[in-house]
mmCIF file of C-alpha atoms in Angstrom:
data_model
loop_
_atom_site.group_PDB
_atom_site.id
_atom_site.type_symbol
_atom_site.label_atom_id
_atom_site.label_comp_id
_atom_site.label_asym_id
_atom_site.label_seq_id
_atom_site.Cartn_x
_atom_site.Cartn_y
_atom_site.Cartn_z
ATOM 1 C CA MET A 253 3.001 -7.221 26.951
ATOM 2 C CA THR A 254 2.706 -4.065 24.634
ATOM 3 C CA THR A 255 2.332 -4.139 20.979
ATOM 4 C CA GLN A 256 5.448 -2.557 19.344
ATOM 5 C CA LEU A 257 4.988 -0.142 16.344
ATOM 6 C CA TYR A 258 7.136 -2.528 14.055
ATOM 7 C CA ASP A 259 4.265 -5.234 14.553
ATOM 8 C CA LEU A 260 1.883 -3.050 13.734
ATOM 9 C CA THR A 261 3.581 -1.599 10.303
ATOM 10 C CA VAL A 262 6.024 -3.701 8.683
ATOM 11 C CA PRO A 263 4.628 -7.088 8.901
ATOM 12 C CA ILE A 264 1.099 -5.709 8.026
ATOM 13 C CA PHE A 265 2.506 -4.020 5.030
ATOM 14 C CA LEU A 266 4.395 -7.135 3.938
ATOM 15 C CA ARG A 267 1.085 -8.946 4.109
ATOM 16 C CA GLY A 268 -0.678 -6.624 2.204
ATOM 17 C CA PHE A 269 1.644 -6.399 -0.688
ATOM 18 C CA HIS A 270 1.649 -10.161 -0.858
ATOM 19 C CA ALA A 271 -2.117 -9.999 -1.162
ATOM 20 C CA MET A 272 -1.945 -7.168 -3.704
ATOM 21 C CA SER A 273 0.696 -8.730 -5.990
ATOM 22 C CA ALA A 274 -1.677 -12.064 -6.273
ATOM 23 C CA PHE A 275 -4.742 -10.067 -6.856
ATOM 24 C CA LEU A 276 -2.759 -7.921 -9.855
ATOM 25 C CA ALA A 277 -1.704 -11.256 -11.002
ATOM 26 C CA LYS A 278 -5.124 -12.428 -11.533
ATOM 27 C CA GLY A 279 -5.996 -9.225 -12.941
ATOM 28 C CA GLU A 280 -3.283 -9.437 -15.654
ATOM 29 C CA ALA A 281 -4.236 -13.123 -16.326
ATOM 30 C CA PHE A 282 -8.049 -11.990 -16.730
ATOM 31 C CA ALA A 283 -7.175 -9.299 -19.109
ATOM 32 C CA ALA A 284 -5.015 -11.776 -21.065
ATOM 33 C CA GLU A 285 -7.791 -14.346 -21.011
ATOM 34 C CA LYS A 286 -10.484 -12.026 -22.215
ATOM 35 C CA GLY A 287 -8.404 -10.526 -24.784
ATOM 36 C CA LEU A 288 -8.593 -7.139 -22.908
ATOM 37 C CA ASP A 289 -5.974 -4.404 -23.177
ATOM 38 C CA PRO A 290 -4.499 -4.595 -19.732
ATOM 39 C CA THR A 291 -4.517 -0.675 -20.041
ATOM 40 C CA GLU A 292 -8.398 -0.946 -19.536
ATOM 41 C CA LEU A 293 -7.513 -2.278 -15.827
ATOM 42 C CA LEU A 294 -4.789 -0.348 -15.089
ATOM 43 C CA THR A 295 -6.215 3.141 -15.864
ATOM 44 C CA ALA A 296 -9.570 2.229 -14.494
ATOM 45 C CA ARG A 297 -10.912 4.242 -11.797
ATOM 46 C CA LEU A 298 -14.030 3.763 -9.337
ATOM 47 C CA ILE A 299 -15.173 7.296 -10.037
ATOM 48 C CA GLU A 300 -13.475 10.132 -11.938
ATOM 49 C CA ASP A 301 -11.959 12.011 -9.057
ATOM 50 C CA MET A 302 -10.227 8.896 -7.563
ATOM 51 C CA ALA A 303 -6.983 7.679 -8.740
ATOM 52 C CA PRO A 304 -6.388 4.526 -11.166
ATOM 53 C CA LEU A 305 -5.249 1.375 -10.322
ATOM 54 C CA THR A 306 -1.858 2.289 -11.123
ATOM 55 C CA GLY A 307 -2.295 5.242 -8.451
ATOM 56 C CA GLN A 308 -3.577 3.030 -5.819
ATOM 57 C CA VAL A 309 -0.477 0.592 -5.947
ATOM 58 C CA GLN A 310 1.624 3.800 -5.919
ATOM 59 C CA ARG A 311 -0.046 5.434 -2.672
ATOM 60 C CA ALA A 312 -0.068 2.064 -1.064
ATOM 61 C CA SER A 313 3.682 1.786 -1.298
ATOM 62 C CA ASP A 314 4.374 5.610 -0.641
ATOM 63 C CA THR A 315 2.297 5.027 2.670
ATOM 64 C CA ALA A 316 4.481 2.285 3.627
ATOM 65 C CA LYS A 317 7.616 3.522 2.774
ATOM 66 C CA LEU A 318 7.001 6.980 4.266
ATOM 67 C CA ALA A 319 5.644 5.277 7.642
ATOM 68 C CA ALA A 320 9.259 3.929 8.084
ATOM 69 C CA VAL A 321 10.843 7.088 6.762
ATOM 70 C CA ARG A 322 8.863 9.253 9.404
ATOM 71 C CA LEU A 323 8.955 6.888 12.403
ATOM 72 C CA GLY A 324 12.288 5.079 11.909
ATOM 73 C CA GLY A 325 14.406 8.056 10.603
ATOM 74 C CA VAL A 326 15.463 5.613 7.585
ATOM 75 C CA GLU A 327 16.336 7.024 4.275
ATOM 76 C CA ASN A 328 13.539 6.832 1.729
ATOM 77 C CA VAL A 329 13.930 5.421 -1.760
ATOM 78 C CA PRO A 330 12.405 7.579 -4.060
ATOM 79 C CA MET A 331 10.151 5.843 -6.729
ATOM 80 C CA ALA A 332 8.761 7.746 -9.866
ATOM 81 C CA ASP A 333 5.049 7.476 -10.261
ATOM 82 C CA GLU A 334 5.830 5.841 -13.979
ATOM 83 C CA GLU A 335 4.266 2.398 -13.670
ATOM 84 C CA ALA A 336 2.161 1.728 -16.686
ATOM 85 C CA SER A 337 1.901 -2.162 -16.690
ATOM 86 C CA PHE A 338 1.379 -4.929 -14.448
ATOM 87 C CA ALA A 339 5.019 -5.896 -14.555
ATOM 88 C CA ASP A 340 5.810 -2.294 -13.565
ATOM 89 C CA LEU A 341 3.300 -2.370 -10.769
ATOM 90 C CA GLN A 342 4.839 -5.821 -9.597
ATOM 91 C CA ALA A 343 8.230 -4.163 -9.449
ATOM 92 C CA ARG A 344 7.206 -1.570 -7.506
ATOM 93 C CA ILE A 345 5.661 -3.912 -5.032
ATOM 94 C CA ALA A 346 8.670 -5.786 -5.108
ATOM 95 C CA LYS A 347 11.006 -2.777 -4.413
ATOM 96 C CA THR A 348 8.761 -1.491 -1.396
ATOM 97 C CA VAL A 349 8.981 -5.003 0.002
ATOM 98 C CA ALA A 350 12.659 -4.981 -0.246
ATOM 99 C CA PHE A 351 12.706 -1.727 1.347
ATOM 100 C CA LEU A 352 10.620 -2.743 3.921
ATOM 101 C CA GLN A 353 12.474 -5.969 4.801
ATOM 102 C CA ALA A 354 15.545 -3.777 5.515
ATOM 103 C CA VAL A 355 13.904 -1.728 8.153
ATOM 104 C CA ARG A 356 15.257 -2.676 11.438
ATOM 105 C CA ARG A 357 12.734 -3.521 14.371
ATOM 106 C CA GLY A 358 14.678 -1.278 16.489
ATOM 107 C CA ALA A 359 14.375 1.978 14.046
ATOM 108 C CA ILE A 360 10.530 1.969 14.559
ATOM 109 C CA ASP A 361 9.807 0.217 18.108
ATOM 110 C CA GLY A 362 9.922 2.828 21.251
ATOM 111 C CA LYS A 363 8.422 5.733 18.717
ATOM 112 C CA GLU A 364 4.947 5.380 20.190
ATOM 113 C CA ASP A 365 5.428 8.632 21.841
ATOM 114 C CA ALA A 366 7.699 10.353 19.215
ATOM 115 C CA THR A 367 6.086 13.548 17.714
ATOM 116 C CA VAL A 368 5.581 12.673 13.977
ATOM 117 C CA THR A 369 4.758 15.706 11.598
ATOM 118 C CA LEU A 370 2.916 15.187 8.399
ATOM 119 C CA THR A 371 3.094 17.927 5.927
ATOM 120 C CA THR A 372 0.804 18.393 3.328
ATOM 121 C CA PRO A 373 -0.323 21.073 0.813
ATOM 122 C CA GLY A 374 -2.877 22.444 3.346
ATOM 123 C CA GLY A 375 -0.572 22.466 6.447
ATOM 124 C CA SER A 376 0.994 20.336 9.060
ATOM 125 C CA ILE A 377 -0.299 17.779 11.240
ATOM 126 C CA ASP A 378 1.320 16.451 14.334
ATOM 127 C CA PHE A 379 0.786 13.065 15.480
ATOM 128 C CA THR A 380 2.259 10.840 18.316
ATOM 129 C CA GLY A 381 4.138 7.657 16.417
ATOM 130 C CA ARG A 382 1.083 5.547 17.857
ATOM 131 C CA ASN A 383 -1.677 7.704 16.599
ATOM 132 C CA TYR A 384 0.239 8.397 13.409
ATOM 133 C CA VAL A 385 0.341 4.399 12.796
ATOM 134 C CA THR A 386 -3.198 3.814 14.164
ATOM 135 C CA ASN A 387 -5.195 6.831 12.954
ATOM 136 C CA PHE A 388 -3.548 7.645 9.633
ATOM 137 C CA VAL A 389 -1.187 5.063 8.129
ATOM 138 C CA LEU A 390 -2.848 1.903 8.568
ATOM 139 C CA PRO A 391 -6.421 3.451 7.334
ATOM 140 C CA ASN A 392 -4.539 5.137 4.450
ATOM 141 C CA PHE A 393 -2.671 1.560 3.561
ATOM 142 C CA TYR A 394 -5.703 -0.180 3.726
ATOM 143 C CA PHE A 395 -7.804 2.400 1.553
ATOM 144 C CA HIS A 396 -5.292 1.907 -1.285
ATOM 145 C CA VAL A 397 -5.146 -1.770 -1.104
ATOM 146 C CA THR A 398 -8.958 -1.931 -0.809
ATOM 147 C CA THR A 399 -9.428 0.350 -3.629
ATOM 148 C CA ALA A 400 -7.045 -1.292 -5.720
ATOM 149 C CA TYR A 401 -8.779 -4.701 -5.152
ATOM 150 C CA ALA A 402 -12.271 -3.038 -5.819
ATOM 151 C CA ILE A 403 -11.125 -1.691 -8.926
ATOM 152 C CA LEU A 404 -10.187 -4.968 -10.327
ATOM 153 C CA ARG A 405 -13.531 -6.569 -8.811
ATOM 154 C CA HIS A 406 -15.430 -3.893 -10.736
ATOM 155 C CA LYS A 407 -14.042 -4.657 -13.837
ATOM 156 C CA GLY A 408 -14.986 -8.358 -13.660
ATOM 157 C CA VAL A 409 -11.765 -10.092 -12.463
ATOM 158 C CA PRO A 410 -12.610 -13.125 -10.306
ATOM 159 C CA VAL A 411 -11.157 -11.980 -6.843
ATOM 160 C CA GLY A 412 -12.856 -12.708 -3.694
ATOM 161 C CA LYS A 413 -12.438 -11.651 -0.122
ATOM 162 C CA LEU A 414 -9.739 -14.266 0.557
ATOM 163 C CA ASP A 415 -7.811 -12.867 -2.161
ATOM 164 C CA TYR A 416 -7.920 -9.547 -0.725
ATOM 165 C CA LEU A 417 -7.083 -10.886 3.042
ATOM 166 C CA GLY A 418 -3.812 -12.814 1.598
ATOM 167 C CA ALA A 419 -5.175 -16.144 2.793
ATOM 168 C CA ARG A 420 -2.784 -18.876 2.394
#
């Protein structure tokens, strides 16, 4: 039995957003418990040239949505990158999850050999659907989820590996 692209995308994203939502909630609770201004966590970065916590959530959201758009031809739901609170980030995650839950399996499955063109400021990159998912989408998604987790961990939020993995 072959693995279908839907199985490598939508369920993976949903699990990642479930975990991210939970560790963001721990971050918000930590800020409240310690009397920290939540902005201290929301604007935190691992290093100056990396996006802050808010940007990591936004990029994970964009990566997941655009995978469905590029593979499945579904219409994008644009989201302005204006999140400035934990509530805003949770709303962004919820909106992304709702978008993903509406993607039909048939829109993505069977696109393993389809050409997917990623256009960047530096030019265009062509992938097959399979290579786009395995060599770009999944590493990029996990990069941003991991970085969001690492920012909170670095700032002292008591999250661990099982929080990142979304273990139940």
